[in-house]
Amino acid sequence: MDIGEIARRAGVARSTVSYALSGKRPVSVETRRRIQQVIDELDYRPNASARALKEGRTRTVGLVIPPAGPRLTSMQLDFVGSVVEAAARVDLDVLLSPSGGDRDRSLERLISGRRVDGVILMEILMEDSRVARVAQSGVPFVTIGRVRDPDATWWVDMDYAALVGRCVDHLADLGHRHVALVNRSPALMAAGYSPGHRARDGFAEAVARRGVSGSEFCCEDDVAGGERCVAEILATRPSTTAIVTVNEAALPGVQRALERAGHEIPRTFSVAGIAAHQWAEEFHPPLTAADVPSLAMGTVAVELLAEHIADPDAPAGHRLFMPPISLRDSTGSVPRPSARPAFFSPAAPRRFREADAD
Amino acid sequence: MDIGEIARRAGVARSTVSYALSGKRPVSVETRRRIQQVIDELDYRPNASARALKEGRTRTVGLVIPPAGPRLTSMQLDFVGSVVEAAARVDLDVLLSPSGGDRDRSLERLISGRRVDGVILMEILMEDSRVARVAQSGVPFVTIGRVRDPDATWWVDMDYAALVGRCVDHLADLGHRHVALVNRSPALMAAGYSPGHRARDGFAEAVARRGVSGSEFCCEDDVAGGERCVAEILATRPSTTAIVTVNEAALPGVQRALERAGHEIPRTFSVAGIAAHQWAEEFHPPLTAADVPSLAMGTVAVELLAEHIADPDAPAGHRLFMPPISLRDSTGSVPRPSARPAFFSPAAPRRFREADAD
DNA sequence: TTGTACGCGTTATCAC
DNA sequence: GTGATAACGCGTACAA
């Protein structure tokens, strides 16, 4: 079912069919009609490989995701979903590459096999060997997140440092003097995970600026990790009255551990942070947080990549998102000492919970 | 950087390079070494489009996912992750196609543009137009989930009907006489979503067989939906003492609503169901459930597809998963009437919670 | 409009 | 065992 077949049945030359389809040369209406009719009949569509070979582009972009290892987090998934949707809207296909290192076979195939016109990378490390590999290959790419020194590369990111700083500001304004940062897992931090490090820096800057005391805790990215982490905070920093968290997967555990310790949010303890909208709303009570605009970020990443592909020599484009912090119900003014539960201790069994304030 | 370049630098013929790479003709060790050296130096890899054009296969599979619409659920995400990983292990690339209907442009590109050697579809409906479209195209495909009449197609699925039946059995054995099924959303059911319908059938069969009373509730796939649904169950079927749920996204809401109504799981109310391992473990208390083996299912889907591609005429392969129900802590014997909370009512404000049983 | 060279890797053919 | 040559797959775009 190739273009020659169409040409034969329509009684024209192969090139005429091609021009009729592309419109790059005028074709008489009558001829075009005959050709279109045959095409519809046979449901013909040009062979993508032949076209890619000739045109030198594949109309495909690669999306490098972390190897599923433990599992993809819902935020990562949101990015995947939004990138795929945005790409589909402009008729680009998305090839997935689960690559953790710079020599993963699937990444090599994408790049040196010229399977894609461009690449989007996510879950970026401060020094990222995958980014280095793609950069070296010369294939246009955009990162969701950014490396330590990102000026020369195309990226879209969220301003973790500033947003964490704003959370600290918000809590300091409410009178909190002892704030803890619940950051991402030790393994991720050790790998140089970029949002974690920028959150760390922003936190340090903000607590210094506001003159409050702050301690950082690296927390496994799951519910159990959140429980352990809060227990540790309450045990080692008992004066803490508020948490800033960038670890959304730990949120249910954070909530559970605080409840178990007898805390009532926000009356006796405040929590703010950065999280996907969904997680913020499912927190109990709804979490005061900067909602990760994953949909917009994925969309913009595709737009930037399309620009970059169209003009490889254009100066690198960037887009730093700074979503507002949505005030929900998880932050309040610092508790008077008497309002703190008398019996709280990380291991204390749950006894009761007071009625909700009216 | 084409094969001619390699040949020139290695001082051999183009065909010799090709043969050295494919092994389809013996090449002396010395020549092979020289060629390999040049290849390593230049990091050469054959152009995927040219190869695909010549060989008639792309070494790529398509994965049709539902349009991200509201959002992909974590179970869907697990399937995507496991399929991509499994494919990468056998050096297959995965092209994502967010397609809800049978004429989505991206699905058409995959199929008639011959971009893929085979297709995996997920979130299958009883009558699925995407499946029909792919079947008609002649491209090999495997479904995760299955259509109403699946004998002729390749699929991997979980036995929702039997597993829901087992949950009912388990609850009936514990003495429960009034059981509710928390099914997927009304919209999904109306669309003919296959797991939902098989769950419905299995439930109806099991309650009849066991002579218990059962009612089905279709529940939105989110936390708020779970809360509303449980409220409705408690209001309209107050004799209900146990729930079977196949709606994992609603689980946190189910838990919250039961707590709010004064129930203590499993002492005064039992919950069992089907859910991803993660969700089951995060339920409070951990949920007695059949864990969706998404990793195994994705892997087997890729294996079946590879088989199907290798031998298009082989009889259709199937694999029905029937994971055991993991007994955790959310089911118990039916409460004596006195053990039921005196004040429970769906809208009752939370007052207190009794201490955990020791 | 038509004829045809081209993009690039694979493979068959024939010769050394 | 290896080299050289050419045909092939299929759409594109230039020259005629």
Coordinates of C-alpha atoms in Angstrom, one line a residue, chain B residues 7-261:
Chain B
A7 CA 33.6 1.5 5.8
R8 CA 35.9 4.2 4.4
R9 CA 37.7 4.7 7.7
A10 CA 38.0 1.0 8.3
G11 CA 39.2 0.5 4.8
V12 CA 36.5 -2.1 3.9
A13 CA 33.3 -2.2 1.9
R14 CA 30.0 -1.0 3.1
S15 CA 28.6 -4.5 3.0
T16 CA 31.4 -5.8 5.1
V17 CA 30.5 -3.3 7.9
S18 CA 26.9 -4.4 7.7
Y19 CA 27.9 -8.1 7.8
A20 CA 30.3 -7.5 10.7
L21 CA 27.4 -5.9 12.6
S22 CA 24.7 -8.5 11.8
G23 CA 26.9 -11.6 11.7
K24 CA 25.0 -12.8 8.7
R25 CA 28.2 -13.6 7.0
P26 CA 31.5 -14.6 8.6
V27 CA 34.0 -11.8 9.0
S28 CA 37.6 -12.4 10.0
V29 CA 38.4 -11.4 13.6
E30 CA 40.9 -8.9 12.4
T31 CA 38.5 -7.1 10.1
R32 CA 35.8 -7.1 12.6
R33 CA 38.1 -5.6 15.2
R34 CA 39.1 -2.8 12.9
I35 CA 35.5 -2.0 12.1
Q36 CA 34.4 -2.2 15.7
Q37 CA 37.1 0.2 16.6
V38 CA 36.0 2.8 14.2
I39 CA 32.4 2.3 15.3
D40 CA 33.3 2.9 18.9
E41 CA 35.4 6.0 18.0
L42 CA 32.6 7.6 16.1
D43 CA 29.8 6.2 18.3
Y44 CA 28.1 5.0 15.1
R45 CA 24.7 3.5 15.2
P46 CA 22.6 2.6 12.2
N47 CA 19.9 5.1 11.3
A48 CA 16.7 3.6 12.7
S49 CA 14.5 4.9 9.9
A50 CA 16.7 3.5 7.2
R51 CA 16.8 0.2 9.0
A52 CA 13.1 0.1 9.6
L53 CA 12.4 1.0 6.0
K54 CA 14.5 -1.9 4.8
E55 CA 13.6 -4.5 7.4
G56 CA 10.0 -3.8 7.5
R57 CA 10.0 -3.5 11.3
T58 CA 10.6 -0.7 13.7
R59 CA 11.6 -2.5 16.9
T60 CA 9.0 -0.2 18.5
V61 CA 5.7 -1.0 20.2
G62 CA 2.8 1.3 20.7
L63 CA 1.2 1.7 24.1
V64 CA -2.3 3.2 23.9
I65 CA -3.2 5.0 27.1
P66 CA -6.4 6.8 27.9
P67 CA -6.2 10.6 27.3
A68 CA -4.9 12.1 30.6
G69 CA -8.2 13.9 30.9
P70 CA -8.7 14.1 34.6
R71 CA -5.4 12.3 35.3
L72 CA -3.9 8.9 35.0
T73 CA -4.5 6.7 38.0
S74 CA -1.6 5.2 39.8
M75 CA -2.6 1.8 38.6
Q76 CA -2.5 2.9 35.0
L77 CA 0.8 4.5 35.7
D78 CA 2.1 1.2 37.1
F79 CA 1.1 -0.5 33.9
V80 CA 2.9 2.1 31.8
G81 CA 6.0 1.8 33.9
S82 CA 6.1 -2.0 33.8
V83 CA 5.5 -2.1 30.1
V84 CA 8.2 0.4 29.4
E85 CA 10.7 -1.4 31.6
A86 CA 9.8 -4.8 30.1
A87 CA 10.1 -3.5 26.6
A88 CA 13.5 -1.9 27.4
R89 CA 14.8 -5.2 28.6
V90 CA 14.3 -6.7 25.2
D91 CA 15.5 -3.6 23.4
L92 CA 12.1 -2.5 22.3
D93 CA 11.1 1.2 22.3
V94 CA 7.7 2.3 23.4
L95 CA 5.6 4.9 21.6
L96 CA 2.8 6.4 23.7
S97 CA -0.5 7.1 22.1
P98 CA -3.2 8.9 24.2
S99 CA -6.2 7.7 22.4
G100 CA -9.8 7.5 23.6
G101 CA -11.4 6.7 20.3
D102 CA -10.8 4.6 17.2
R103 CA -9.9 7.6 15.0
D104 CA -7.5 9.4 17.2
R105 CA -4.8 10.9 15.0
S106 CA -2.0 9.5 17.1
L107 CA -3.4 6.0 16.9
E108 CA -3.9 6.3 13.2
R109 CA -0.2 7.4 12.9
L110 CA 1.0 4.4 14.8
I111 CA -1.0 2.0 12.8
S112 CA -1.2 3.2 9.2
G113 CA 2.1 5.0 9.3
R114 CA 3.6 1.7 10.3
R115 CA 5.5 3.3 13.2
V116 CA 5.2 0.2 15.4
D117 CA 5.5 -3.5 15.1
G118 CA 2.7 -4.1 17.6
V119 CA 0.4 -2.4 20.0
I120 CA -0.5 -2.8 23.7
L121 CA -3.9 -1.4 24.8
M122 CA -5.0 -0.8 28.3
E123 CA -8.2 0.3 30.2
I124 CA -10.2 -1.9 27.9
L125 CA -14.0 -1.5 27.5
M126 CA -16.3 -4.5 26.9
E127 CA -16.9 -3.2 23.4
D128 CA -13.8 -1.2 22.6
S129 CA -13.6 0.8 19.4
R130 CA -9.8 1.2 19.7
V131 CA -9.4 -2.6 19.9
A132 CA -11.6 -3.0 16.9
R133 CA -9.6 -0.4 15.0
V134 CA -6.3 -2.1 15.8
A135 CA -7.7 -5.5 15.0
Q136 CA -8.9 -4.3 11.7
S137 CA -5.5 -2.9 10.8
G138 CA -3.8 -6.3 11.2
V139 CA -1.1 -4.9 13.5
P140 CA -0.4 -7.5 16.2
F141 CA -1.7 -6.3 19.6
V142 CA -2.2 -7.4 23.2
T143 CA -4.8 -5.9 25.6
I144 CA -4.2 -5.4 29.3
G145 CA -7.8 -6.3 30.3
R146 CA -10.1 -7.9 27.8
V147 CA -13.2 -7.2 25.7
R148 CA -16.5 -9.0 26.2
D149 CA -15.7 -11.7 23.7
P150 CA -11.9 -12.0 23.9
D151 CA -11.1 -15.5 22.6
A152 CA -9.8 -14.4 19.3
T153 CA -7.5 -11.7 20.7
W154 CA -4.3 -11.7 22.7
W155 CA -4.7 -10.4 26.3
V156 CA -3.5 -10.4 29.8
D157 CA -6.0 -9.7 32.6
M158 CA -6.9 -10.1 36.2
D159 CA -9.9 -12.2 37.1
Y160 CA -12.0 -9.4 38.7
A161 CA -15.2 -11.5 38.8
A162 CA -13.5 -14.4 40.7
L163 CA -11.6 -12.1 43.0
V164 CA -14.6 -10.0 43.9
G165 CA -16.3 -13.4 44.5
R166 CA -13.5 -14.4 46.8
C167 CA -13.8 -11.2 48.8
V168 CA -17.5 -11.9 49.2
D169 CA -16.8 -15.4 50.3
H170 CA -14.3 -14.2 52.8
L171 CA -16.7 -11.7 54.3
A172 CA -19.6 -14.2 54.3
D173 CA -17.4 -16.7 56.0
L174 CA -16.8 -14.1 58.7
G175 CA -20.6 -13.8 59.1
H176 CA -21.3 -10.7 57.2
R177 CA -24.8 -10.8 55.7
H178 CA -25.1 -7.3 54.2
V179 CA -22.3 -6.4 51.8
A180 CA -21.8 -3.4 49.5
L181 CA -19.7 -3.3 46.4
V182 CA -17.8 0.0 45.8
N183 CA -17.4 -0.1 42.1
R184 CA -15.8 2.4 39.6
S185 CA -17.4 5.7 38.5
P186 CA -20.8 5.9 36.8
A187 CA -19.1 7.4 33.7
L188 CA -16.7 4.5 33.4
M189 CA -19.4 1.9 33.9
A190 CA -21.6 3.6 31.3
A191 CA -18.7 3.5 28.9
G192 CA -18.5 -0.3 29.5
Y193 CA -15.3 -0.3 31.5
S194 CA -14.5 -4.0 31.6
P195 CA -13.1 -4.5 35.1
G196 CA -16.0 -2.7 36.5
H197 CA -18.5 -4.9 34.7
R198 CA -16.7 -8.1 35.6
A199 CA -16.6 -7.0 39.2
R200 CA -20.3 -6.3 39.0
D201 CA -21.0 -9.7 37.6
G202 CA -18.8 -11.5 40.0
F203 CA -20.4 -9.7 42.9
A204 CA -23.9 -10.6 41.8
E205 CA -22.9 -14.2 41.3
A206 CA -21.2 -14.4 44.7
V207 CA -23.9 -12.8 46.8
A208 CA -26.5 -15.0 45.2
R209 CA -24.4 -18.1 45.8
R210 CA -23.8 -17.2 49.4
G211 CA -27.3 -16.0 50.0
V212 CA -26.2 -12.7 51.4
S213 CA -27.6 -9.3 50.5
G214 CA -25.5 -7.2 48.3
S215 CA -25.8 -3.8 46.7
E216 CA -23.6 -2.1 44.3
F217 CA -22.5 1.5 44.4
C218 CA -20.7 3.3 41.6
C219 CA -18.2 5.7 43.0
E220 CA -16.2 8.5 41.5
D221 CA -12.5 7.6 41.3
D222 CA -11.2 10.0 43.9
V223 CA -11.1 10.6 47.6
A224 CA -14.2 12.8 47.7
G225 CA -16.1 10.2 45.7
G226 CA -15.1 7.6 48.3
E227 CA -16.5 9.7 51.1
R228 CA -19.7 10.4 49.3
C229 CA -20.1 6.8 48.4
V230 CA -19.7 5.5 51.9
A231 CA -22.0 8.1 53.3
E232 CA -24.6 6.9 50.8
I233 CA -24.1 3.3 51.7
L234 CA -24.5 4.0 55.4
A235 CA -27.5 6.1 54.8
T236 CA -29.4 3.9 52.4
R237 CA -28.2 0.5 53.5
P238 CA -27.7 0.9 57.3
S239 CA -27.5 -2.8 57.8
T240 CA -24.3 -3.0 55.8
T241 CA -21.3 -4.3 57.8
A242 CA -18.8 -4.8 55.0
I243 CA -17.6 -3.3 51.8
V244 CA -15.9 -4.9 48.8
T245 CA -14.1 -2.3 46.8
V246 CA -12.4 -2.3 43.4
N247 CA -12.0 1.5 43.5
E248 CA -8.5 2.1 44.8
A249 CA -8.5 5.8 44.2
A250 CA -11.5 6.2 46.5
L251 CA -9.8 4.2 49.4
P252 CA -8.7 7.2 51.5
G253 CA -12.2 8.6 51.3
V254 CA -13.7 5.3 52.2
Q255 CA -11.5 5.1 55.2
R256 CA -12.2 8.7 56.2
A257 CA -15.9 8.4 55.9
L258 CA -16.0 5.2 58.0
E259 CA -14.0 6.8 60.7
R260 CA -16.1 9.9 60.6
A261 CA -19.2 7.7 61.1

